[in-house]
Coordinates of C-alpha atoms in Angstrom, one line a residue:
Chain A
M1 CA -14.2 28.4 57.1
T2 CA -16.3 27.8 60.3
R3 CA -15.0 25.7 62.9
T4 CA -16.9 24.9 66.5
I5 CA -14.6 23.3 68.6
V6 CA -15.9 21.3 71.1
A7 CA -13.6 19.7 73.8
S8 CA -13.0 17.5 76.9
A9 CA -10.2 17.4 78.7
T10 CA -8.1 15.2 76.3
K11 CA -10.0 15.3 73.3
E12 CA -11.1 18.2 71.0
H13 CA -13.7 17.8 67.8
V14 CA -14.1 20.4 65.3
I15 CA -17.9 20.8 63.8
G16 CA -17.7 22.2 60.3
F17 CA -19.0 22.4 56.9
D18 CA -15.4 20.7 55.9
Q19 CA -15.5 17.8 58.6
P20 CA -17.1 14.8 58.6
F21 CA -20.4 15.1 60.2
T22 CA -20.9 15.1 64.1
I23 CA -22.7 12.9 66.2
I24 CA -23.9 13.9 69.1
G25 CA -25.7 10.8 71.1
E26 CA -28.6 11.5 72.6
R27 CA -29.3 8.4 75.2
I28 CA -28.4 10.5 78.4
N29 CA -31.7 11.7 78.3
P30 CA -34.8 10.3 80.8
T31 CA -37.7 11.8 78.9
N32 CA -39.7 8.6 78.0
R33 CA -37.1 6.6 79.8
K34 CA -38.6 5.1 83.1
K35 CA -36.0 3.3 84.1
L36 CA -33.2 6.4 83.9
A37 CA -35.5 8.7 85.3
E38 CA -35.9 6.5 88.4
E39 CA -32.0 6.3 88.7
L40 CA -31.5 9.8 88.8
E41 CA -34.2 10.3 91.5
N42 CA -32.4 8.4 93.6
G43 CA -29.0 9.4 92.7
I44 CA -28.2 6.7 90.7
F45 CA -25.5 6.8 87.8
D46 CA -25.2 3.5 86.6
T47 CA -27.4 3.8 83.3
V48 CA -25.9 7.2 82.6
K49 CA -22.5 5.6 82.7
A50 CA -23.6 2.2 80.4
D51 CA -24.8 5.0 78.3
A52 CA -21.9 6.9 77.8
I53 CA -20.0 3.8 77.6
A54 CA -22.1 2.4 74.9
Q55 CA -22.3 5.5 73.1
T56 CA -18.5 6.3 73.0
Q57 CA -18.0 2.6 71.6
A58 CA -20.4 3.0 69.0
G59 CA -18.6 6.5 67.4
A60 CA -20.3 9.6 68.6
H61 CA -18.1 12.5 68.9
I62 CA -20.0 14.3 71.5
L63 CA -22.1 13.1 74.6
D64 CA -25.3 15.0 75.4
V65 CA -26.2 15.1 79.1
N66 CA -29.5 15.9 80.1
A67 CA -31.3 15.2 83.8
G68 CA -34.2 17.3 83.5
I69 CA -36.7 14.8 85.2
T70 CA -39.9 15.7 86.4
A71 CA -39.7 17.7 90.0
V72 CA -41.7 20.2 92.1
D73 CA -38.9 22.8 91.7
P74 CA -36.3 21.7 88.8
N75 CA -34.3 25.1 89.6
E76 CA -33.5 23.1 93.3
T77 CA -33.1 19.7 92.1
E78 CA -31.7 19.8 88.9
P79 CA -28.6 21.8 89.4
P80 CA -26.9 19.7 91.5
L81 CA -28.4 16.4 89.3
L82 CA -27.0 17.7 86.0
R83 CA -23.6 18.4 88.0
A84 CA -23.7 14.7 88.9
A85 CA -24.4 13.2 85.7
V86 CA -21.9 15.2 84.1
E87 CA -19.6 13.9 86.7
A88 CA -20.4 10.4 86.3
V89 CA -20.0 11.0 82.2
Q90 CA -16.7 12.5 82.7
E91 CA -15.3 9.1 85.1
V92 CA -16.2 6.8 82.2
S93 CA -15.6 8.9 78.9
D94 CA -12.7 10.8 77.2
L95 CA -15.8 12.5 74.6
P96 CA -16.7 16.4 74.8
L97 CA -19.9 16.5 76.5
C98 CA -23.1 18.7 74.9
I99 CA -24.6 19.9 78.5
D100 CA -28.5 19.9 78.0
S101 CA -31.0 21.6 80.4
S102 CA -34.1 24.6 80.3
V103 CA -32.6 25.6 83.8
T104 CA -30.1 28.2 83.5
R105 CA -28.7 27.3 87.1
A106 CA -28.5 23.5 85.9
L107 CA -26.5 24.6 82.9
E108 CA -24.8 26.7 85.4
A109 CA -23.5 23.8 87.8
A110 CA -22.6 21.5 84.9
L111 CA -20.1 24.1 83.5
E112 CA -18.7 24.3 86.6
V113 CA -17.9 20.9 86.4
A114 CA -17.5 20.1 82.7
R115 CA -13.9 20.0 81.6
G116 CA -12.1 21.1 78.5
R117 CA -15.1 23.5 75.8
P118 CA -18.4 21.8 76.3
L119 CA -21.3 22.8 74.1
V120 CA -24.2 24.6 76.0
N121 CA -27.8 23.6 75.1
S122 CA -29.1 25.7 74.9
V123 CA -30.5 29.3 74.1
T124 CA -33.3 30.8 72.3
G125 CA -34.6 33.9 70.9
E126 CA -36.8 34.4 74.3
E127 CA -35.7 37.5 75.8
E128 CA -35.0 36.0 79.3
K129 CA -33.1 33.1 77.9
L130 CA -30.5 35.5 75.7
E131 CA -30.2 37.7 78.8
S132 CA -29.6 34.5 81.2
I133 CA -27.6 32.2 78.8
L134 CA -25.3 34.3 76.6
P135 CA -23.2 35.6 79.9
L136 CA -22.5 32.3 80.9
V137 CA -20.9 31.1 77.8
K138 CA -19.2 34.4 77.2
K139 CA -18.1 33.7 80.9
Y140 CA -16.9 29.9 80.1
D141 CA -16.1 30.5 76.3
V142 CA -18.1 27.6 75.5
P143 CA -19.9 27.1 72.1
V144 CA -24.1 27.0 72.5
V145 CA -27.1 25.3 70.7
A146 CA -29.5 27.9 69.1
I147 CA -33.3 27.1 68.8
C148 CA -35.0 28.9 66.6
N149 CA -38.1 29.9 68.8
D150 CA -38.5 32.8 70.8
E151 CA -41.8 34.0 73.1
S152 CA -44.2 33.3 70.3
G153 CA -43.3 29.7 70.0
I154 CA -42.1 27.7 67.2
S155 CA -43.2 29.4 64.0
E156 CA -44.6 27.2 61.2
D157 CA -43.1 29.7 58.6
P158 CA -39.3 28.9 58.1
D159 CA -38.5 32.6 57.4
V160 CA -39.9 33.5 60.8
R161 CA -37.5 30.6 62.3
F162 CA -34.4 31.9 60.1
A163 CA -35.1 35.7 61.4
V164 CA -35.0 34.3 65.1
A165 CA -31.5 32.6 64.4
K166 CA -30.3 35.5 63.0
K167 CA -31.2 37.6 65.9
I168 CA -29.4 35.1 68.2
V169 CA -26.3 35.6 66.6
E170 CA -26.5 39.2 66.5
R171 CA -27.2 39.0 70.1
A172 CA -24.5 36.8 70.8
A173 CA -22.1 39.0 69.1
D174 CA -23.3 42.1 71.3
H175 CA -22.1 39.8 74.0
G176 CA -18.5 39.0 72.4
I177 CA -19.7 35.7 71.2
P178 CA -18.6 34.8 67.8
A179 CA -21.0 33.3 65.3
H180 CA -18.7 29.9 64.8
D181 CA -19.5 29.2 68.5
I182 CA -23.3 29.5 67.4
V183 CA -24.6 25.8 66.6
V184 CA -28.5 26.4 65.0
D185 CA -31.0 24.2 65.3
P186 CA -33.7 24.9 63.1
L187 CA -36.0 22.8 64.9
V188 CA -37.5 19.8 62.9
M189 CA -41.3 19.1 63.0
P190 CA -42.9 15.8 62.5
I191 CA -43.4 15.2 59.3
G192 CA -47.1 13.7 60.2
A193 CA -47.9 16.8 61.4
M194 CA -46.3 18.9 58.6
N195 CA -45.6 17.8 55.4
S196 CA -43.3 20.3 54.1
A197 CA -41.5 19.0 57.8
G198 CA -38.4 17.9 55.4
V199 CA -38.1 20.4 52.8
Q200 CA -38.2 23.1 55.2
V201 CA -35.5 21.7 57.4
F202 CA -33.0 21.3 53.8
R203 CA -33.9 24.8 52.9
L204 CA -33.0 25.8 56.2
V205 CA -29.6 24.6 56.6
R206 CA -29.0 25.6 53.2
R207 CA -29.8 29.5 54.3
L208 CA -28.0 29.3 57.8
K209 CA -25.0 28.1 55.7
E210 CA -25.0 30.6 53.4
E211 CA -26.2 33.6 54.6
L212 CA -25.1 32.7 58.3
G213 CA -22.0 31.0 58.4
V214 CA -23.1 28.9 61.2
N215 CA -23.1 25.5 62.1
T216 CA -26.2 23.4 62.6
T217 CA -27.8 20.5 64.4
C218 CA -31.3 19.0 65.4
G219 CA -33.1 16.0 66.9
A220 CA -33.0 14.3 64.0
S221 CA -35.8 11.8 65.3
N222 CA -38.1 14.2 65.6
I223 CA -38.8 14.2 61.8
G224 CA -40.4 10.6 62.1
F225 CA -42.5 11.0 65.3
G226 CA -45.6 8.7 65.4
M227 CA -44.1 7.2 61.7
P228 CA -43.9 3.3 60.9
N229 CA -40.3 2.4 60.2
R230 CA -39.1 5.7 61.8
R231 CA -35.4 4.1 62.1
V232 CA -35.0 4.2 58.1
L233 CA -37.1 7.5 58.0
T234 CA -34.6 9.3 60.4
A235 CA -31.8 7.6 58.6
H236 CA -32.5 9.2 55.6
F237 CA -33.5 12.5 56.7
I238 CA -29.9 13.2 58.4
A239 CA -28.3 12.0 55.2
M240 CA -30.5 14.2 53.1
A241 CA -30.1 17.1 55.2
A242 CA -26.6 16.6 55.8
S243 CA -26.1 16.7 52.3
H244 CA -27.9 20.6 52.6
G245 CA -25.2 21.4 55.0
L246 CA -26.5 20.0 58.2
T247 CA -23.5 19.6 59.8
S248 CA -24.3 17.7 63.4
A249 CA -27.3 15.7 64.9
I250 CA -28.4 15.1 68.2
M251 CA -29.0 11.2 67.1
N252 CA -28.8 7.6 68.8
P253 CA -25.3 6.4 67.5
L254 CA -26.1 2.9 68.8
H255 CA -29.0 2.7 65.7
E256 CA -27.2 1.0 62.9
E257 CA -29.3 2.7 60.2
D258 CA -28.3 6.2 61.2
M259 CA -25.0 5.2 61.8
A260 CA -24.9 4.0 58.2
A261 CA -26.5 7.1 56.9
V262 CA -23.7 9.3 58.7
F263 CA -20.9 7.3 57.2
A264 CA -22.7 7.4 53.4
A265 CA -23.2 10.9 53.7
N266 CA -19.7 11.4 54.8
L267 CA -18.7 9.5 51.8
L268 CA -21.1 10.9 48.8
N269 CA -20.4 14.4 50.4
G270 CA -16.9 14.1 50.1
H271 CA -15.7 14.2 53.8
D272 CA -14.5 10.9 53.5
P273 CA -11.0 11.1 51.7
D274 CA -10.2 8.2 49.9
C275 CA -13.3 6.2 51.2
R276 CA -11.6 5.1 54.3
A277 CA -14.0 5.3 57.0
W278 CA -17.2 3.7 54.8
T279 CA -14.2 0.4 53.9
A280 CA -13.1 0.1 57.3
R281 CA -16.7 0.0 58.6
Y282 CA -18.3 -2.3 55.7
R283 CA -15.4 -4.3 54.2
P284 CA -15.9 -7.8 54.3
A285 CA -14.6 -10.2 56.6
P286 CA -11.2 -11.5 54.9
A287 CA -11.4 -15.3 53.5
G288 CA -11.3 -17.6 56.6
E289 CA -12.4 -15.2 59.1
G290 CA -16.4 -15.9 59.4
S291 CA -19.1 -14.5 58.1
E292 CA -20.0 -10.5 57.8
R293 CA -22.1 -11.3 61.4
E294 CA -18.3 -12.2 62.6
G295 CA -17.2 -9.2 61.1
R296 CA -19.3 -7.1 62.8
R297 CA -18.4 -8.6 65.7
R298 CA -14.6 -8.3 65.4
R299 CA -15.4 -4.7 64.2
R300 CA -17.5 -3.6 67.8
R301 CA -14.5 -5.4 69.5
R302 CA -11.8 -3.0 67.7
R303 CA -13.8 0.2 68.1
G304 CA -14.0 -0.7 72.1
Chain B
M1 CA -44.1 23.0 35.6
T2 CA -42.0 20.4 33.7
R3 CA -43.9 17.2 32.9
T4 CA -42.1 14.3 30.5
I5 CA -44.7 12.2 29.8
V6 CA -44.0 8.4 29.1
A7 CA -47.0 5.7 28.6
S8 CA -47.9 2.3 27.7
A9 CA -51.1 1.6 25.7
T10 CA -53.2 2.1 28.9
K11 CA -50.9 3.6 31.4
E12 CA -49.6 7.2 31.1
H13 CA -46.8 8.4 33.9
V14 CA -45.5 11.8 34.6
I15 CA -41.8 12.4 35.4
G16 CA -41.9 15.9 37.2
F17 CA -40.4 18.3 39.9
D18 CA -43.9 18.1 41.6
Q19 CA -43.9 14.2 41.2
P20 CA -42.6 11.5 43.3
F21 CA -39.8 10.3 42.2
T22 CA -39.6 8.0 39.2
I23 CA -38.6 4.2 39.5
I24 CA -37.2 2.7 36.1
G25 CA -37.0 -0.7 36.5
E26 CA -33.1 -1.7 35.6
R27 CA -33.6 -5.7 35.7
I28 CA -33.6 -6.6 31.9
N29 CA -30.5 -6.0 30.9
P30 CA -27.9 -8.8 30.2
T31 CA -24.9 -7.1 31.5
N32 CA -23.3 -9.2 33.9
R33 CA -26.2 -11.7 33.9
K34 CA -25.2 -14.9 32.2
K35 CA -28.2 -17.0 32.1
L36 CA -30.4 -13.6 30.7
A37 CA -27.4 -13.3 28.1
E38 CA -27.6 -17.3 27.3
E39 CA -31.7 -17.0 26.5
L40 CA -31.7 -13.9 24.5
E41 CA -29.1 -15.6 22.5
N42 CA -31.3 -18.0 21.9
G43 CA -34.7 -16.3 21.3
I44 CA -35.4 -17.4 24.9
F45 CA -37.4 -14.7 26.6
D46 CA -38.8 -16.2 29.7
T47 CA -36.4 -14.2 32.1
V48 CA -37.4 -11.2 30.5
K49 CA -41.0 -11.8 31.4
A50 CA -40.2 -12.9 34.7
D51 CA -38.3 -9.8 35.2
A52 CA -41.2 -7.6 34.0
I53 CA -43.6 -9.3 36.4
A54 CA -41.3 -8.8 39.2
Q55 CA -40.4 -5.3 39.0
T56 CA -44.1 -4.5 38.1
Q57 CA -44.8 -6.1 41.0
A58 CA -42.2 -4.2 43.0
G59 CA -43.7 -0.9 42.1
A60 CA -41.8 0.2 39.1
H61 CA -42.9 2.8 37.2
I62 CA -41.2 2.4 34.0
L63 CA -39.4 -0.7 32.8
D64 CA -36.0 -0.3 31.2
V65 CA -35.5 -3.1 28.3
N66 CA -31.4 -3.8 27.0
A67 CA -30.7 -6.6 24.5
G68 CA -27.5 -5.8 24.1
I69 CA -25.3 -9.0 24.2
T70 CA -22.3 -9.7 22.8
A71 CA -22.3 -10.6 19.1
V72 CA -20.4 -10.2 16.1
D73 CA -22.1 -7.7 14.6
P74 CA -25.0 -6.0 16.9
N75 CA -26.3 -3.9 14.2
E76 CA -27.7 -7.0 12.5
T77 CA -28.6 -9.2 15.8
E78 CA -29.7 -6.6 18.2
P79 CA -32.8 -4.6 16.5
P80 CA -34.9 -7.9 15.9
L81 CA -33.8 -9.0 19.7
L82 CA -34.8 -5.8 21.0
R83 CA -37.7 -5.8 19.3
A84 CA -38.7 -9.4 20.5
A85 CA -37.9 -8.2 24.2
V86 CA -40.0 -5.2 24.0
E87 CA -43.2 -7.5 22.6
A88 CA -42.2 -10.2 25.2
V89 CA -42.7 -7.2 28.0
Q90 CA -45.9 -5.9 26.8
E91 CA -47.1 -9.3 27.1
V92 CA -46.5 -9.2 30.6
S93 CA -47.0 -5.7 32.1
D94 CA -49.2 -2.5 31.4
L95 CA -45.7 0.0 32.5
P96 CA -44.7 2.5 30.1
L97 CA -41.3 1.2 28.7
C98 CA -37.8 2.5 28.5
I99 CA -35.9 1.3 25.3
D100 CA -32.2 0.9 26.0
S101 CA -29.9 0.6 23.1
S102 CA -26.7 2.0 21.9
V103 CA -27.9 0.8 18.1
T104 CA -29.5 3.1 16.4
R105 CA -31.4 0.5 14.5
A106 CA -32.4 -1.5 17.2
L107 CA -34.0 1.8 18.8
E108 CA -36.0 2.1 15.8
A109 CA -37.0 -1.4 15.6
A110 CA -38.1 -1.3 19.4
L111 CA -39.9 2.2 18.7
E112 CA -42.1 0.4 15.6
V113 CA -43.8 -2.2 18.2
A114 CA -43.7 -0.2 21.3
R115 CA -47.1 0.8 22.2
G116 CA -47.6 4.1 23.9
R117 CA -45.0 6.6 24.1
P118 CA -41.7 4.9 25.3
L119 CA -38.7 6.5 26.7
V120 CA -35.9 6.5 24.6
N121 CA -32.4 5.5 26.3
S122 CA -30.5 7.1 24.8
V123 CA -28.7 9.9 22.8
T124 CA -25.4 11.7 23.9
G125 CA -23.7 15.1 23.1
E126 CA -21.8 13.2 20.1
E127 CA -22.5 14.9 16.5
E128 CA -23.3 11.2 15.0
K129 CA -25.8 10.5 17.9
L130 CA -27.4 13.7 18.1
E131 CA -28.2 13.9 14.0
S132 CA -29.3 9.8 14.2
I133 CA -31.3 9.8 17.5
L134 CA -32.7 13.1 17.2
P135 CA -34.7 12.5 14.0
L136 CA -36.2 9.3 15.4
V137 CA -37.3 10.9 18.9
K138 CA -39.1 13.7 16.7
K139 CA -40.5 11.3 14.2
Y140 CA -42.2 9.0 17.0
D141 CA -42.7 12.1 19.2
V142 CA -41.3 10.5 22.3
P143 CA -39.1 11.6 25.1
V144 CA -35.4 11.0 25.4
V145 CA -32.6 10.2 27.9
A146 CA -29.7 12.4 27.1
I147 CA -26.2 11.3 28.6
C148 CA -23.8 14.1 29.3
N149 CA -20.8 12.8 27.5
D150 CA -19.7 13.6 23.9
E151 CA -17.0 12.7 21.5
S152 CA -14.2 13.7 24.0
G153 CA -15.5 11.0 26.3
I154 CA -16.9 11.7 29.8
S155 CA -15.4 14.8 31.5
E156 CA -14.5 14.8 35.1
D157 CA -15.3 18.6 35.1
P158 CA -19.2 18.9 36.0
D159 CA -19.2 22.1 34.3
V160 CA -18.2 20.3 31.1
R161 CA -20.9 17.7 31.6
F162 CA -23.5 20.4 32.4
A163 CA -22.5 22.2 29.0
V164 CA -22.7 18.9 27.1
A165 CA -26.8 18.4 28.3
K166 CA -26.8 22.4 27.4
K167 CA -25.9 21.4 23.7
I168 CA -28.2 18.2 23.6
V169 CA -31.7 20.7 24.9
E170 CA -30.5 23.2 22.1
R171 CA -30.0 20.6 19.5
A172 CA -33.0 19.1 20.5
A173 CA -35.1 22.4 20.3
D174 CA -33.7 22.7 16.6
H175 CA -35.4 19.4 15.6
G176 CA -38.8 20.7 17.4
I177 CA -38.4 18.6 20.6
P178 CA -39.2 20.4 23.5
A179 CA -37.3 20.2 26.6
H180 CA -39.6 18.7 29.0
D181 CA -39.0 15.9 26.5
I182 CA -35.4 15.4 27.4
V183 CA -34.6 13.5 30.4
V184 CA -30.9 14.4 31.1
D185 CA -28.2 11.4 32.9
P186 CA -25.5 13.6 34.2
L187 CA -23.4 10.5 34.9
V188 CA -22.7 8.7 38.1
M189 CA -19.1 8.1 38.5
P190 CA -17.9 5.6 41.2
I191 CA -17.2 7.4 44.4
G192 CA -14.2 4.7 44.8
A193 CA -12.4 6.3 41.8
M194 CA -13.4 9.7 42.4
N195 CA -14.5 11.2 45.9
S196 CA -16.2 14.3 44.5
A197 CA -18.7 12.1 42.7
G198 CA -21.7 12.3 44.8
V199 CA -21.2 16.2 45.5
Q200 CA -21.0 16.6 41.8
V201 CA -24.5 14.8 40.8
F202 CA -25.9 17.0 43.9
R203 CA -24.5 19.8 41.8
L204 CA -25.5 19.1 38.5
V205 CA -29.2 18.0 39.3
R206 CA -29.6 21.3 40.6
R207 CA -28.2 22.9 38.2
L208 CA -30.2 21.3 35.4
K209 CA -33.5 21.8 37.7
E210 CA -32.5 25.2 38.0
E211 CA -30.8 26.4 34.9
L212 CA -32.2 24.3 31.9
G213 CA -35.6 23.2 33.6
V214 CA -35.2 19.2 33.1
N215 CA -36.0 15.9 34.4
T216 CA -32.8 13.8 35.1
T217 CA -32.1 10.3 35.7
C218 CA -29.1 8.2 36.2
G219 CA -27.7 4.8 36.8
A220 CA -27.9 4.9 40.7
S221 CA -26.0 2.2 41.8
N222 CA -23.2 3.3 39.8
I223 CA -21.9 5.3 42.7
G224 CA -21.0 2.5 44.9
F225 CA -19.4 0.2 42.1
G226 CA -16.4 -1.9 44.0
M227 CA -17.9 -0.5 47.4
P228 CA -19.0 -3.0 50.1
N229 CA -22.3 -2.3 51.6
R230 CA -23.6 -1.1 48.4
R231 CA -26.7 -1.0 48.4
V232 CA -26.9 1.0 51.5
L233 CA -25.0 3.4 49.8
T234 CA -26.9 3.6 46.7
A235 CA -30.1 3.8 48.7
H236 CA -28.7 6.8 50.6
F237 CA -27.3 8.4 47.2
I238 CA -30.7 8.1 45.6
A239 CA -32.4 9.7 48.6
M240 CA -29.8 12.7 49.3
A241 CA -29.8 13.4 44.8
A242 CA -33.7 13.3 45.0
S243 CA -33.5 15.9 47.5
H244 CA -31.2 18.1 45.2
G245 CA -34.0 18.1 42.5
L246 CA -33.1 14.2 40.4
T247 CA -36.7 13.1 39.4
S248 CA -35.8 9.7 38.3
A249 CA -33.6 6.7 38.6
I250 CA -32.9 3.4 36.5
M251 CA -32.6 1.3 39.7
N252 CA -33.2 -2.3 40.6
P253 CA -36.9 -2.4 42.6
L254 CA -35.9 -5.4 44.2
H255 CA -34.0 -4.2 46.7
E256 CA -36.2 -3.1 49.4
E257 CA -33.4 -0.7 50.8
D258 CA -33.2 1.6 47.1
M259 CA -37.3 1.5 47.4
A260 CA -37.2 2.7 51.4
A261 CA -34.9 5.4 50.0
V262 CA -37.3 6.3 47.4
F263 CA -40.4 6.3 49.5
A264 CA -38.8 8.4 52.4
A265 CA -37.5 11.1 49.6
N266 CA -40.9 11.1 48.6
L267 CA -41.9 12.1 52.2
L268 CA -39.2 14.0 53.2
N269 CA -39.3 16.2 50.0
G270 CA -43.2 16.8 50.4
H271 CA -44.5 14.6 47.3
D272 CA -46.2 12.2 49.8
P273 CA -49.5 14.0 51.3
D274 CA -50.9 12.6 54.3
C275 CA -47.9 10.5 54.1
R276 CA -50.1 8.2 52.4
A277 CA -47.6 6.1 50.9
W278 CA -45.4 5.7 53.8
T279 CA -47.6 4.5 55.7
A280 CA -49.4 2.3 53.4
R281 CA -46.1 0.4 53.1
Y282 CA -44.8 0.2 56.5
R283 CA -47.6 0.6 58.6
P284 CA -47.5 -2.8 61.4
A285 CA -50.0 -5.3 60.9
P286 CA -53.1 -5.0 62.9
A287 CA -53.5 -6.6 66.1
G288 CA -54.0 -10.4 65.5
E289 CA -53.0 -10.3 61.8
G290 CA -49.4 -11.6 63.0
S291 CA -46.0 -10.3 63.0
E292 CA -44.2 -7.7 60.7
R293 CA -43.0 -10.1 58.9
E294 CA -46.7 -11.3 58.4
G295 CA -47.4 -7.7 57.4
R296 CA -44.6 -7.5 54.7
R297 CA -45.9 -10.9 53.0
R298 CA -49.5 -9.7 52.9
R299 CA -48.2 -6.5 51.4
R300 CA -46.6 -8.1 48.6
R301 CA -49.8 -10.3 47.7
R302 CA -51.6 -7.2 47.7
R303 CA -49.5 -5.5 45.6
G304 CA -49.3 -8.7 43.5

C-alpha cells in the first residue's frame, strides 16, 4: 500500500489510500494577501506565525509555507526569506511542512533548516525542473509534489496530464526516488473556464491511483475560481474527489465547510472507524452544557 | 443512453446519466410525522397539499406520495387513501409523481388516477412482489423502483444486493419491461451501523451503471441515521454518490444543504452547461438590491 511519510522533528504523518484525508494548510502564502506580502518584504513573520498556529489548532496535518513575494530578483531574495519563514513556523508549530516555491535555490535553502521530512512543492515535467529538483529530493530523502505540466504548459487533455505524471514518476525512479515519495497534483482547472474540470480530476485521480499507485494532492479552491458560493463548491469538490482516490489537498483548514467535507469524506469512504472523528467533532453539547454554538466553542478550546 | 421517462399530465422528466441529478421530494410520507399521519387518518389533505406546493417551489423534479399510516388492515385502508392523496397532490402541483406503497392494491388504486407516467415505488426481489408488481408496471407502462432485497432480507454483502438487482431486471424483461424503466435502489445502510455503507453504495452505483446500465435512486438521509450534523453528512453523500453514477435520490428539497449538494454535483459532474444553474442560484444580489439574504428571498419569490 502506498504510504508517503511526511514528518516534523516530532510528528510523523502518513498520506495514503487507507488513511484519513490529508489536510495541507494553504494559508502561509502571500499571493493575494497584501498584509502578509508587506510583512515578508520587511522580514516580519507575525502573520506567518499566527497563520501557523491557527491552522494547527484547526486540524491541519501539514503546513504549506510559501514566501513568493514579487521581487526584482527572486533568486536572490526568496532563498533567505523562505528559510526564515520555515524557521518561524517551526518555532510555533510541530506539524510537518510543505516547502512551496518555484525557485529551486529557495527550496534548497529551506531544506537546509527544515526538520524531519518535509514535502517539497514542487517539481513539474519541465526538463530544467526535473534535473534541478529531483537531485535535491534525492539528496534530502524527502517526498515531492509533482505537477502535471511541462514545457508546453498545462494541457486541457487529461490523458496528456496523466502522461506528464507518468514521466515524472519514471524520471524520479531514475534518480532512485520511489513512487510512494511522489504526490501528484493533477492540476485543477476553474470550472467556470472548463465545464469538464471536475470530471477530469475525478478520472485523473482514479487513474493515478489505479495505474501509477501514487498519492495525489491539489489546490482545491481553484475549482471555484470566480464562482459565487465558492466555499460550498470547494467543499463538495474535496469530498467527491476524495471518494475517487484523492488523498490530500492544499486547502484552508479555517473554512468549516471544507473541514466538514473532509470529515464527511473520511466517514463515507470508510476511513473513520466507528464514526469516532465525526461524532467527536459534531456531537451536540450534553444537556446543561449550553447550545450547539457553545459546543463549538468548547471544541475549539479543546483542540487549542 | 439510459433514459427513464417520468411524466405528469403536462410535464415530462428524464432520469439519466447525461442529465442533471433528479430530486424526488420525500416529504409526503407520514412516517415519523404525527400531524400528517393524523390528517391522513381523518381524510384531511391540507399538509399533503402544502408539502406538494413547498417541494415544487423548492425545485423538486418528482414528488413521492406515501400514505402508509398504521392501520389494522392496510390492504383495506391504504388503497383509497393513497388514491385520494395522489388526487390531492395533482390538484396543486404539475410535477410527475412517485407512487410509494408496500401495498400492491394501493399502488393499483393510485395508478388508476395518476396522470401521465408516474414512477412506481417499489418492487423488490421477493417472488410475491415480482409477480404482483411487474404485471402492474407492464399494464400501465410505467417505470418502477427496484429495491435490492429479497425473501432473505437486506444482505450486508453488496455483491448479493447487485445480484438481486440483476434478477429484478431480468424478471422485468420477461414481463416485457425494458431496463431503462427500472430505477434500482441499492439500499443505503446507516453509516453508524456499518462503516462501509458509503463505499458500498459508491461501488454499487458504479456497477449498476456500468454492468446493468440502469438508473439508480436511494433514500439519501438513511446514511446519517442517528448521526450528529446529519444534514451535512447527507449532502456530501448525495454529491459523492452522484459522482459515482447515482442519478436520483428521494430527499428533502427544503434542505438547502442537500440542494446545494445537487447543484454542486451537477456542476462538477459536467451537467451544468456554462455553470448556468449554479450561478443563477447563487449569484450575489446586484449592487443596490440589498444583502445576500435579500438575494435569497428574491430567489425564493422568483421560483415560487
